[in-house]
Structure formats: C-alpha cells, structure tokens
C-alpha cells in the first residue's frame, strides 16, 4: 500500500507563520499524528506533500521511511496527489490522507482499505446532522455515482446528510490515469481530487465507502478554535481510556497527556495534571493537583503531592514528593525517599529512606540511605565553569542552612552543624561545624530614625 499525506496548505486562518500541519495537538505536530497512524498500517511507500513554509516541514518530520514531494504552487488536492505519482508503486493501492486531520483511527482506515480491495475506489464518508459546506455523496441503487459540492448541489442533493471526508483509497494505476484527465476549469482554478469519482464511474470501477465510528475522526483543523476543539476531544478520549483501565481521575475534563501515559492498578490523578513524553505510573501511585510530569517512572505506592514538576526522573516505591518540589533530569530516588516543599533535585541519586523535607537544593550529588538534609541546605556544585559532585554517605545528618562546596564528601554517620560551610571532607561519625563564634556586644544600642 502507498500512503500519500497532503500537507501543503498555508492555513491562513491559523494566523501564524508556522505551517498549519506543524501546529501541536497533544504535544506533537498535527502531521505527526497522521504519520504515526499511517505507519500503523505498514505501508510500503509513505509520501508527504509539502509546500507552504518551505523546507521546514521535511526538516521537522525527516525519517528514513518518509519521502517528500513539494507542491508549488498549490493548485488543489488533485494537483497535490499528482506530485506524489513518481514515488508510488502501481501494483498496490494508494491511500490519501490529510496532514490537518489528526484523529482518524487506524481501525477506520483499515475498514476503508478492506472495502477498496485492490480494484475499487473507496471513500471515507460520514453522516452529519448539518452537512452545510461539505460535498454530498450521491448514490444510485446504493452505489456512489458522484460527489456534488455545496455550491453546485440541487435542493434535493443538499438534503443529503452523507458527506465526503476527502480520505480515499484508489487503485494506483487507474489513479494516475484519472489524475491526468483532471481539469482546473472552475472558479478556483484548481484540480480537485473528488473529480476522480466521475472518472471511476465512467470506467465502471466500483465506488464504495466506509464510515468511521465517530465524526471527530474526520474533523480537520483550519483555525486555532478548531485546534482547541480537537485537543479537548483527543484528551477526553485519552481520559476515557484511562478510566476504563481503572485509573481514578478527579475530573476527566482536566487532564492533558502529551505523549504516552501507562498506569498500573489503583492509580489516582487529581485535576490539572500534565503528562509529557513517556510517563509510567505503577500500582497505587497518587498524583496531586497541578503537577507537570515528563519522561518519568514512578514506582508503586509513591505519592506526588500538588504542584510538583518532574522531568527525566525515576522515583522509587512509597516515596513522597512535594508539594512544590522540582525533580530535574538525572534524578533517581530509591524507595521511601521524602522530597518536600520547595526542594530541587538535579542529576542526583538518593538512596532509600533519605529525606530533604524543605527548602533545599541537591544537585550533582550521591546521597546514601537514611540521610537527613536540613532546611536551607545547598550543594554548591558549580564554580562558574565546571560541575562537581557531592557525596553524602549513609546515616549522615546535614544541619539546616548548610553549604556543601563540591567536590566534598560527608562520611558515614557524620553530623554537620547548622550553618556549616563545608569545604573539606567531613569524617565518619563525627560532628563537623564551621561557623563564626557567637559574640554578644555589651552596651550596644539599636539605631533610631533621625527626625527631620
């Protein structure tokens, strides 16, 4: 099977310099959704027709299984498919898709392909309560004989509710023949792909149809309003799938998945959470409200409290994170680690049952088990040019307002007094303190404001 994806349109109503098909839905370009769906059908050729925006479309979408053909100028859908002809295998059918119609499912497309077989023209159609503006599917004795555009339809034809979505499958050799006969003798001066229906009827090629399970599978994007509408439809579909899998969602209308989210049993997710990239939540994980989680693996029983930001991190079983915690790339937390409010962890490994409960920065550090990191603690890992690592061994106690100037090591069971600035290694099992001696000045008086 060949697949041709039409993605050359300007999208004037998007009011943007970015080509329409590159606008994001659920965190990835509209065109990427269509390409991914097409790949699920295992095509032998996958050709993208681009035009508006120049080379930015092939630059963003480049992959070994894609070929690109430029349509310049843009003279209609029939003209767009013509640009793909040199790349198509005549021995197999050709499926035509649209780069701005992102939600068509592979199941619906497979039904269309099955209807087409190897020698029929098959059109994906849909019944609309209000078909205004769409090309009507005209049938005789149940067979499709033509597609009539709104402006050309009679009153009787305008009453038809079955409309053309533009998605079709055609035998490639015949498609090449039909395209060669298209005319642009119309008000728009364009070559319309829908005109091949009349050519097929004239050649006694059966014109058949298939319909998707839902109308939203055929909806396209021509404006930011429509893009926002499809975003909510897509997110609600994801939410419904999660609910069917047993995930508890506080409000299915207030979740955004911009990648893949896999959940175990008894997972709960509060409102306004955003999941990006690849996120895995194991059994019993709870996610508080307003969290943003990207490319993370969170083990069983972990609790992520509200307003946490987590990126490229691994969180161990029964850990407690937040609220208002930030885990940056390279963070690996073992089981029962506690990271509290306004604590930032970056490129660090923290072993089991260690705690940093408030107001701390742990960067480029290796932290052992059962370590307590007091409020206000900072690992000073950057000298303005290079990053250095801090080692804190098992059972260490780091007092509040401590600065660990890396590279430095805190020994097993060591205690650092509050306010310490550690520039040398602290030995195992001993108290290390580095602070100015406390002095009380006798007879000192607080300054008062001078009256003018």
Short mmCIF file of C-alpha atoms in Angstrom, two decimals:
data_model
loop_
_atom_site.label_atom_id
_atom_site.label_comp_id
_atom_site.label_asym_id
_atom_site.label_seq_id
_atom_site.Cartn_x
_atom_site.Cartn_y
_atom_site.Cartn_z
CA UNK A 1 0.00 0.00 0.00
CA UNK A 2 1.09 3.55 -0.78
CA UNK A 3 0.12 6.36 1.56
CA UNK A 4 0.05 9.98 0.42
CA UNK A 5 -0.42 12.68 3.06
CA UNK A 6 -1.44 16.12 1.80
CA UNK A 7 0.31 18.70 3.96
CA UNK A 8 1.00 21.68 1.70
CA UNK A 9 -1.72 24.09 2.81
CA UNK A 10 -0.98 27.54 4.19
CA UNK A 11 -3.68 27.64 6.84
CA UNK A 12 -4.39 31.39 6.66
CA UNK A 13 -6.97 31.21 9.44
CA UNK A 14 -4.33 29.92 11.87
CA UNK A 15 -2.87 33.46 11.87
CA UNK A 16 0.64 32.06 12.18
CA UNK A 17 3.92 31.88 10.28
CA UNK A 18 4.16 28.20 11.26
CA UNK A 19 2.78 25.81 8.63
CA UNK A 20 -0.63 24.57 9.73
CA UNK A 21 0.36 20.90 9.89
CA UNK A 22 3.16 21.68 12.37
CA UNK A 23 0.87 23.18 15.00
CA UNK A 24 0.82 20.90 18.06
CA UNK A 25 -2.01 18.73 19.27
CA UNK A 26 -1.34 16.78 22.46
CA UNK A 27 2.28 17.88 22.34
CA UNK A 28 3.19 16.85 18.80
CA UNK A 29 2.52 18.29 15.33
CA UNK A 30 -0.77 17.55 13.61
CA UNK A 31 1.18 15.91 10.79
CA UNK A 32 2.97 13.59 13.23
CA UNK A 33 -0.37 12.17 14.36
CA UNK A 34 -1.28 11.37 10.76
CA UNK A 35 2.14 9.86 10.00
CA UNK A 36 2.01 7.68 13.13
CA UNK A 37 -1.44 6.40 12.18
CA UNK A 38 -0.26 5.68 8.65
CA UNK A 39 2.75 3.78 9.96
CA UNK A 40 0.39 1.56 11.93
CA UNK A 41 -0.96 0.31 8.61
CA UNK A 42 2.52 -0.83 7.48
CA UNK A 43 2.63 0.99 4.13
CA UNK A 44 5.32 0.16 1.59
CA UNK A 45 5.57 3.84 0.50
CA UNK A 46 4.80 6.89 2.65
CA UNK A 47 4.88 10.21 0.80
CA UNK A 48 4.24 13.64 2.33
CA UNK A 49 3.24 16.53 0.05
CA UNK A 50 4.50 19.82 1.43
CA UNK A 51 4.53 23.39 0.17
CA UNK A 52 3.72 26.30 2.47
CA UNK A 53 6.56 27.04 4.85
CA UNK A 54 9.26 25.78 2.51
CA UNK A 55 11.63 23.14 3.83
CA UNK A 56 10.57 23.43 7.46
CA UNK A 57 8.07 20.55 7.11
CA UNK A 58 10.55 17.94 5.81
CA UNK A 59 13.19 19.24 8.23
CA UNK A 60 10.90 18.71 11.22
CA UNK A 61 9.48 15.40 10.01
CA UNK A 62 12.53 13.75 8.46
CA UNK A 63 12.64 9.99 8.89
CA UNK A 64 14.02 7.10 6.88
CA UNK A 65 10.58 5.80 5.89
CA UNK A 66 9.28 9.13 4.54
CA UNK A 67 9.66 10.68 1.11
CA UNK A 68 8.67 14.28 0.45
CA UNK A 69 7.31 15.92 -2.68
CA UNK A 70 6.88 19.67 -2.99
CA UNK A 71 3.68 21.21 -4.34
CA UNK A 72 4.44 24.66 -5.65
CA UNK A 73 2.24 26.42 -6.44
CA UNK A 74 -0.68 24.84 -4.56
CA UNK A 75 -3.35 24.14 -7.19
CA UNK A 76 -5.76 21.91 -5.31
CA UNK A 77 -5.96 18.41 -3.88
CA UNK A 78 -5.78 16.66 -7.24
CA UNK A 79 -2.66 18.63 -8.14
CA UNK A 80 -1.15 17.73 -4.75
CA UNK A 81 -1.57 13.99 -5.33
CA UNK A 82 -0.01 14.40 -8.79
CA UNK A 83 3.24 15.42 -7.09
CA UNK A 84 3.41 12.02 -5.37
CA UNK A 85 2.98 9.92 -8.52
CA UNK A 86 6.72 9.36 -9.20
CA UNK A 87 7.06 7.81 -5.74
CA UNK A 88 4.13 5.38 -5.90
CA UNK A 89 4.09 1.66 -6.61
CA UNK A 90 1.43 0.98 -9.26
CA UNK A 91 0.97 -2.61 -8.12
CA UNK A 92 -0.67 -1.66 -4.80
CA UNK A 93 -3.48 0.74 -3.83
CA UNK A 94 -2.89 4.31 -2.68
CA UNK A 95 -4.44 5.76 0.47
CA UNK A 96 -4.80 9.56 0.56
CA UNK A 97 -4.78 11.26 3.98
CA UNK A 98 -4.64 14.87 5.17
CA UNK A 99 -2.00 16.36 7.44
CA UNK A 100 -4.55 18.55 9.21
CA UNK A 101 -6.96 15.69 10.06
CA UNK A 102 -5.13 14.16 13.03
CA UNK A 103 -7.61 11.90 14.82
CA UNK A 104 -8.58 9.31 12.21
CA UNK A 105 -8.03 5.87 13.71
CA UNK A 106 -6.18 3.01 12.08
CA UNK A 107 -9.27 0.80 12.56
CA UNK A 108 -11.39 3.12 10.42
CA UNK A 109 -8.69 3.32 7.76
CA UNK A 110 -8.32 -0.46 7.73
CA UNK A 111 -12.07 -0.79 7.11
CA UNK A 112 -11.68 1.61 4.20
CA UNK A 113 -8.77 -0.41 2.79
CA UNK A 114 -10.73 -3.64 3.17
CA UNK A 115 -13.66 -2.08 1.28
CA UNK A 116 -11.38 -0.95 -1.53
CA UNK A 117 -9.58 -4.23 -2.04
CA UNK A 118 -7.21 -3.95 -4.99
CA UNK A 119 -9.55 -2.68 -7.68
CA UNK A 120 -12.18 -0.35 -6.14
CA UNK A 121 -12.26 3.33 -5.32
CA UNK A 122 -13.22 3.62 -1.65
CA UNK A 123 -14.21 6.87 0.06
CA UNK A 124 -14.44 7.52 3.79
CA UNK A 125 -17.82 9.16 4.32
CA UNK A 126 -19.69 10.40 7.36
CA UNK A 127 -23.29 11.34 8.14
CA UNK A 128 -23.70 14.85 9.54
CA UNK A 129 -26.76 16.45 11.10
CA UNK A 130 -25.69 19.67 9.40
CA UNK A 131 -23.78 18.89 6.17
CA UNK A 132 -23.54 22.54 5.10
CA UNK A 133 -20.33 23.23 3.22
CA UNK A 134 -19.45 19.59 2.56
CA UNK A 135 -19.50 17.67 -0.71
CA UNK A 136 -22.57 15.39 -0.77
CA UNK A 137 -22.31 11.69 -1.62
CA UNK A 138 -24.78 10.99 -4.42
CA UNK A 139 -25.87 7.35 -4.78
CA UNK A 140 -27.94 5.36 -7.24
CA UNK A 141 -29.16 1.93 -6.19
CA UNK A 142 -26.83 2.20 -3.20
CA UNK A 143 -23.73 2.80 -5.30
CA UNK A 144 -21.80 6.07 -5.24
CA UNK A 145 -22.05 7.83 -8.58
CA UNK A 146 -20.73 11.31 -7.76
CA UNK A 147 -19.72 13.88 -5.17
CA UNK A 148 -21.54 17.18 -5.51
CA UNK A 149 -20.12 20.28 -3.86
CA UNK A 150 -22.43 22.52 -1.83
CA UNK A 151 -22.44 25.36 -4.37
CA UNK A 152 -23.34 23.01 -7.21
CA UNK A 153 -25.95 20.91 -5.37
CA UNK A 154 -29.65 20.98 -6.07
CA UNK A 155 -32.15 21.41 -3.24
CA UNK A 156 -32.67 17.64 -3.23
CA UNK A 157 -28.93 16.97 -3.11
CA UNK A 158 -28.41 19.48 -0.33
CA UNK A 159 -30.74 17.40 1.81
CA UNK A 160 -28.26 14.50 1.66
CA UNK A 161 -26.55 14.02 5.04
CA UNK A 162 -23.77 11.68 3.86
CA UNK A 163 -20.69 13.75 3.01
CA UNK A 164 -17.19 13.28 1.68
CA UNK A 165 -14.30 13.47 4.15
CA UNK A 166 -11.64 13.59 1.42
CA UNK A 167 -9.93 10.42 2.64
CA UNK A 168 -9.92 7.74 -0.04
CA UNK A 169 -8.23 4.65 -1.43
CA UNK A 170 -7.73 4.08 -5.15
CA UNK A 171 -6.02 1.52 -7.40
CA UNK A 172 -2.81 3.36 -8.22
CA UNK A 173 -2.55 2.68 -11.95
CA UNK A 174 -6.08 3.93 -12.50
CA UNK A 175 -5.48 6.86 -10.14
CA UNK A 176 -2.61 8.02 -12.34
CA UNK A 177 -4.85 7.81 -15.40
CA UNK A 178 -7.70 9.71 -13.75
CA UNK A 179 -5.44 12.47 -12.42
CA UNK A 180 -4.08 13.05 -15.90
CA UNK A 181 -7.60 13.91 -17.11
CA UNK A 182 -8.46 16.44 -14.39
CA UNK A 183 -9.32 19.98 -15.39
CA UNK A 184 -8.92 23.22 -13.44
CA UNK A 185 -11.74 24.91 -15.36
CA UNK A 186 -13.51 26.14 -12.24
CA UNK A 187 -13.86 29.28 -10.16
CA UNK A 188 -10.82 28.42 -8.05
CA UNK A 189 -8.59 27.36 -10.94
CA UNK A 190 -7.72 24.17 -9.03
CA UNK A 191 -7.58 20.45 -9.73
CA UNK A 192 -9.99 18.64 -7.42
CA UNK A 193 -9.26 15.11 -6.27
CA UNK A 194 -13.02 14.48 -5.88
CA UNK A 195 -13.38 14.68 -9.67
CA UNK A 196 -11.84 11.20 -9.94
CA UNK A 197 -15.17 9.75 -8.76
CA UNK A 198 -16.78 10.64 -12.09
CA UNK A 199 -13.77 9.10 -13.90
CA UNK A 200 -14.13 5.89 -11.91
CA UNK A 201 -17.86 5.64 -12.68
CA UNK A 202 -17.12 6.20 -16.35
CA UNK A 203 -14.55 3.37 -16.25
CA UNK A 204 -17.01 1.03 -14.48
CA UNK A 205 -14.76 0.94 -11.40
CA UNK A 206 -16.95 0.35 -8.33
CA UNK A 207 -17.03 3.32 -5.94
CA UNK A 208 -17.61 2.09 -2.38
CA UNK A 209 -17.44 3.61 1.08
CA UNK A 210 -16.67 3.02 4.72
CA UNK A 211 -17.57 5.10 7.76
CA UNK A 212 -15.60 5.81 10.94
CA UNK A 213 -17.00 5.06 14.37
CA UNK A 214 -17.12 8.76 15.29
CA UNK A 215 -17.46 12.01 13.38
CA UNK A 216 -14.45 13.52 15.21
CA UNK A 217 -12.17 11.11 13.34
CA UNK A 218 -12.78 13.15 10.19
CA UNK A 219 -12.55 16.67 11.62
CA UNK A 220 -9.79 18.91 10.28
CA UNK A 221 -8.03 21.98 11.63
CA UNK A 222 -8.36 25.32 9.87
CA UNK A 223 -8.20 27.69 12.85
CA UNK A 224 -6.96 27.88 16.41
CA UNK A 225 -10.58 27.45 17.54
CA UNK A 226 -10.82 24.11 15.73
CA UNK A 227 -7.40 23.10 17.02
CA UNK A 228 -8.53 23.73 20.60
CA UNK A 229 -11.73 21.76 19.99
CA UNK A 230 -9.81 18.75 18.69
CA UNK A 231 -7.38 18.98 21.60
CA UNK A 232 -10.25 18.60 24.07
CA UNK A 233 -11.81 15.76 22.07
CA UNK A 234 -8.48 13.94 21.98
CA UNK A 235 -7.78 14.49 25.67
CA UNK A 236 -11.25 13.29 26.62
CA UNK A 237 -10.70 10.13 24.56
CA UNK A 238 -7.45 9.52 26.46
CA UNK A 239 -9.20 10.17 29.76
CA UNK A 240 -11.97 7.70 28.91
CA UNK A 241 -9.38 5.05 28.07
CA UNK A 242 -7.65 5.62 31.43
CA UNK A 243 -10.96 5.39 33.27
CA UNK A 244 -11.75 2.11 31.52
CA UNK A 245 -8.35 0.81 32.66
CA UNK A 246 -9.29 1.56 36.28
CA UNK A 247 -7.45 4.85 36.79
CA UNK A 248 -9.22 7.29 39.10
CA UNK A 249 -9.42 10.77 37.57
CA UNK A 250 -10.76 13.56 39.76
CA UNK A 251 -12.08 15.28 36.62
CA UNK A 252 -11.71 13.65 33.18
CA UNK A 253 -12.02 17.08 31.56
CA UNK A 254 -8.93 18.39 33.34
CA UNK A 255 -6.03 16.16 32.32
CA UNK A 256 -3.55 16.61 29.48
CA UNK A 257 -1.47 13.75 28.09
CA UNK A 258 1.14 14.93 25.58
CA UNK A 259 2.86 11.64 24.93
CA UNK A 260 2.21 8.21 26.45
CA UNK A 261 0.92 7.56 29.96
CA UNK A 262 0.83 3.99 31.29
CA UNK A 263 -0.80 3.28 34.64
CA UNK A 264 -0.96 0.28 36.96
CA UNK A 265 -3.84 -0.60 39.25
CA UNK A 266 -5.32 1.82 41.75
CA UNK A 267 -3.63 4.90 40.33
CA UNK A 268 -5.29 8.23 41.14
CA UNK A 269 -4.73 11.54 39.35
CA UNK A 270 -6.07 14.87 40.62
CA UNK A 271 -7.06 17.83 38.44
CA UNK A 272 -4.96 19.90 36.01
CA UNK A 273 -2.05 17.46 35.66
CA UNK A 274 0.07 17.46 32.50
CA UNK A 275 1.97 14.35 31.37
CA UNK A 276 4.59 14.76 28.65
CA UNK A 277 6.82 12.30 26.82
CA UNK A 278 6.76 8.80 28.29
CA UNK A 279 5.40 8.51 31.83
CA UNK A 280 4.91 5.27 33.78
CA UNK A 281 2.87 5.14 36.99
CA UNK A 282 2.98 1.84 38.84
CA UNK A 283 0.31 0.38 41.13
CA UNK A 284 -1.05 2.63 43.83
CA UNK A 285 0.63 5.86 42.70
CA UNK A 286 -1.22 9.05 43.53
CA UNK A 287 -0.64 12.32 41.66
CA UNK A 288 -1.79 15.55 43.31
CA UNK A 289 -3.33 18.51 41.56
CA UNK A 290 -1.43 20.76 39.13
CA UNK A 291 1.61 18.54 38.58
CA UNK A 292 3.70 18.54 35.39
CA UNK A 293 5.45 15.21 34.80
CA UNK A 294 7.69 14.49 31.82
CA UNK A 295 9.59 11.30 30.93
CA UNK A 296 9.40 9.78 34.38
CA UNK A 297 8.97 6.38 36.00
CA UNK A 298 7.19 6.42 39.35
CA UNK A 299 7.19 3.17 41.33
CA UNK A 300 4.36 1.58 43.30
CA UNK A 301 2.80 3.43 46.16
CA UNK A 302 4.61 6.70 45.57
CA UNK A 303 2.76 9.89 46.44
CA UNK A 304 3.29 13.00 44.34
CA UNK A 305 1.70 15.93 46.12
CA UNK A 306 0.31 19.04 44.38
CA UNK A 307 2.30 21.49 42.25
CA UNK A 308 5.34 19.29 41.57
CA UNK A 309 7.46 19.46 38.40
CA UNK A 310 9.21 16.22 37.49
CA UNK A 311 11.35 15.68 34.39
CA UNK A 312 13.54 12.74 33.29
CA UNK A 313 13.45 11.25 36.77
CA UNK A 314 12.98 7.86 38.44
CA UNK A 315 11.07 7.73 41.72
CA UNK A 316 11.17 4.68 43.97
CA UNK A 317 8.39 2.82 45.72
CA UNK A 318 6.50 4.56 48.54
CA UNK A 319 8.38 7.81 48.02
CA UNK A 320 6.75 11.09 48.99
CA UNK A 321 7.35 14.10 46.78
CA UNK A 322 6.20 17.68 47.32
CA UNK A 323 4.18 19.73 47.43
CA UNK A 324 6.03 22.28 45.27
CA UNK A 325 9.03 20.03 44.61
CA UNK A 326 11.10 20.05 41.44
CA UNK A 327 12.91 16.95 40.20
CA UNK A 328 15.16 17.76 37.26
CA UNK A 329 16.82 15.43 34.72
CA UNK A 330 19.06 12.74 36.13
CA UNK A 331 17.25 12.40 39.45
CA UNK A 332 16.98 8.85 40.80
CA UNK A 333 15.20 8.34 44.10
CA UNK A 334 15.09 4.99 45.89
CA UNK A 335 12.23 3.63 47.99
CA UNK A 336 10.70 5.72 50.78
CA UNK A 337 12.65 8.87 49.94
CA UNK A 338 10.98 12.11 51.03
CA UNK A 339 11.46 15.26 48.96
CA UNK A 340 9.43 18.09 50.47
CA UNK A 341 8.19 21.54 49.62
CA UNK A 342 10.48 23.87 47.65
CA UNK A 343 13.20 21.25 47.29
CA UNK A 344 15.01 20.94 43.95
CA UNK A 345 16.96 17.83 42.99
CA UNK A 346 19.10 17.63 39.84
CA UNK A 347 21.29 14.84 38.46
CA UNK A 348 21.44 13.14 41.85
CA UNK A 349 20.94 9.68 43.30
CA UNK A 350 19.30 9.47 46.69
CA UNK A 351 19.18 6.09 48.43
CA UNK A 352 16.40 4.56 50.50
CA UNK A 353 14.67 6.42 53.35
CA UNK A 354 16.62 9.63 53.00
CA UNK A 355 14.85 12.95 53.44
CA UNK A 356 15.10 16.54 52.25
CA UNK A 357 11.86 17.91 53.55
CA UNK A 358 12.06 21.63 52.82
CA UNK A 359 13.89 24.46 51.11
CA UNK A 360 16.96 22.69 49.75
CA UNK A 361 18.94 22.24 46.55
CA UNK A 362 20.55 18.87 45.88
CA UNK A 363 22.49 18.95 42.61
CA UNK A 364 25.14 16.57 41.22
CA UNK A 365 25.08 14.56 44.44
CA UNK A 366 25.16 10.95 45.55
CA UNK A 367 23.24 10.57 48.79
CA UNK A 368 23.22 7.39 50.86
CA UNK A 369 20.44 5.79 52.89
CA UNK A 370 18.71 7.33 55.93
CA UNK A 371 20.29 10.73 55.36
CA UNK A 372 18.56 13.81 56.71
CA UNK A 373 19.11 17.01 54.72
CA UNK A 374 18.04 20.04 56.71
CA UNK A 375 16.17 23.11 55.52
CA UNK A 376 18.21 25.62 53.56
CA UNK A 377 20.91 23.12 52.57
CA UNK A 378 22.67 23.72 49.25
CA UNK A 379 25.12 21.58 47.33
CA UNK A 380 27.41 24.18 45.74
CA UNK A 381 28.13 22.16 42.62
CA UNK A 382 29.14 24.86 40.11
CA UNK A 383 32.22 27.08 40.23
CA UNK A 384 31.20 29.15 37.23
CA UNK A 385 32.88 26.87 34.72
CA UNK A 386 32.63 23.25 35.89
CA UNK A 387 30.26 21.00 37.83
CA UNK A 388 31.49 18.95 40.79
CA UNK A 389 29.93 16.15 42.79
CA UNK A 390 28.96 15.92 46.44
CA UNK A 391 29.00 12.55 48.24
CA UNK A 392 26.88 12.08 51.37
CA UNK A 393 27.19 8.63 52.88
CA UNK A 394 24.65 6.56 54.84
CA UNK A 395 23.11 7.90 58.07
CA UNK A 396 24.60 11.36 57.76
CA UNK A 397 22.76 14.33 59.28
CA UNK A 398 23.06 17.65 57.49
CA UNK A 399 22.04 20.59 59.67
CA UNK A 400 19.93 23.44 58.39
CA UNK A 401 21.45 26.25 56.31
CA UNK A 402 24.49 24.18 55.32
CA UNK A 403 26.53 24.76 52.17
CA UNK A 404 28.40 21.77 50.75
CA UNK A 405 31.10 23.15 48.46
CA UNK A 406 31.82 20.38 45.95
CA UNK A 407 33.81 18.32 45.43
CA UNK A 408 33.32 17.19 49.02
CA UNK A 409 32.41 14.04 50.93
CA UNK A 410 30.36 13.65 54.11
CA UNK A 411 31.30 10.41 55.83
CA UNK A 412 29.03 7.67 57.11
CA UNK A 413 27.08 8.73 60.19
CA UNK A 414 28.63 12.22 60.18
CA UNK A 415 26.76 15.24 61.52
CA UNK A 416 27.13 18.74 60.13
CA UNK A 417 26.08 21.52 62.47
CA UNK A 418 23.57 24.08 61.30
CA UNK A 419 25.10 26.95 59.33
CA UNK A 420 28.17 24.98 58.29
CA UNK A 421 30.02 25.81 55.09
CA UNK A 422 31.81 22.56 54.28
CA UNK A 423 34.86 22.89 52.03
CA UNK A 424 36.73 19.77 53.23
CA UNK A 425 35.59 16.21 53.76
CA UNK A 426 33.69 15.53 56.99
CA UNK A 427 34.88 12.34 58.75
CA UNK A 428 32.66 9.37 59.61
CA UNK A 429 30.61 9.53 62.79
CA UNK A 430 31.79 12.93 64.00
CA UNK A 431 30.29 16.39 64.37
CA UNK A 432 31.72 18.97 61.99
CA UNK A 433 30.90 22.63 62.49
CA UNK A 434 32.08 25.62 60.50
CA UNK A 435 30.64 28.91 61.67
CA UNK A 436 31.76 32.18 63.25
CA UNK A 437 31.91 32.25 67.06
CA UNK A 438 28.82 33.84 68.60
CA UNK A 439 29.53 37.17 70.28
CA UNK A 440 27.30 39.47 72.34
CA UNK A 441 28.26 43.16 72.33
CA UNK A 442 27.60 44.78 75.67
CA UNK A 443 26.22 48.34 75.66
CA UNK A 444 25.24 48.25 72.00
CA UNK A 445 22.14 50.23 71.09
CA UNK A 446 19.94 49.83 68.07
CA UNK A 447 19.97 52.85 65.73
CA UNK A 448 16.86 55.04 65.70
CA UNK A 449 15.45 57.04 62.87
CA UNK A 450 16.61 60.66 62.83
CA UNK A 451 13.73 63.08 62.81
CA UNK A 452 13.95 65.87 60.26
#
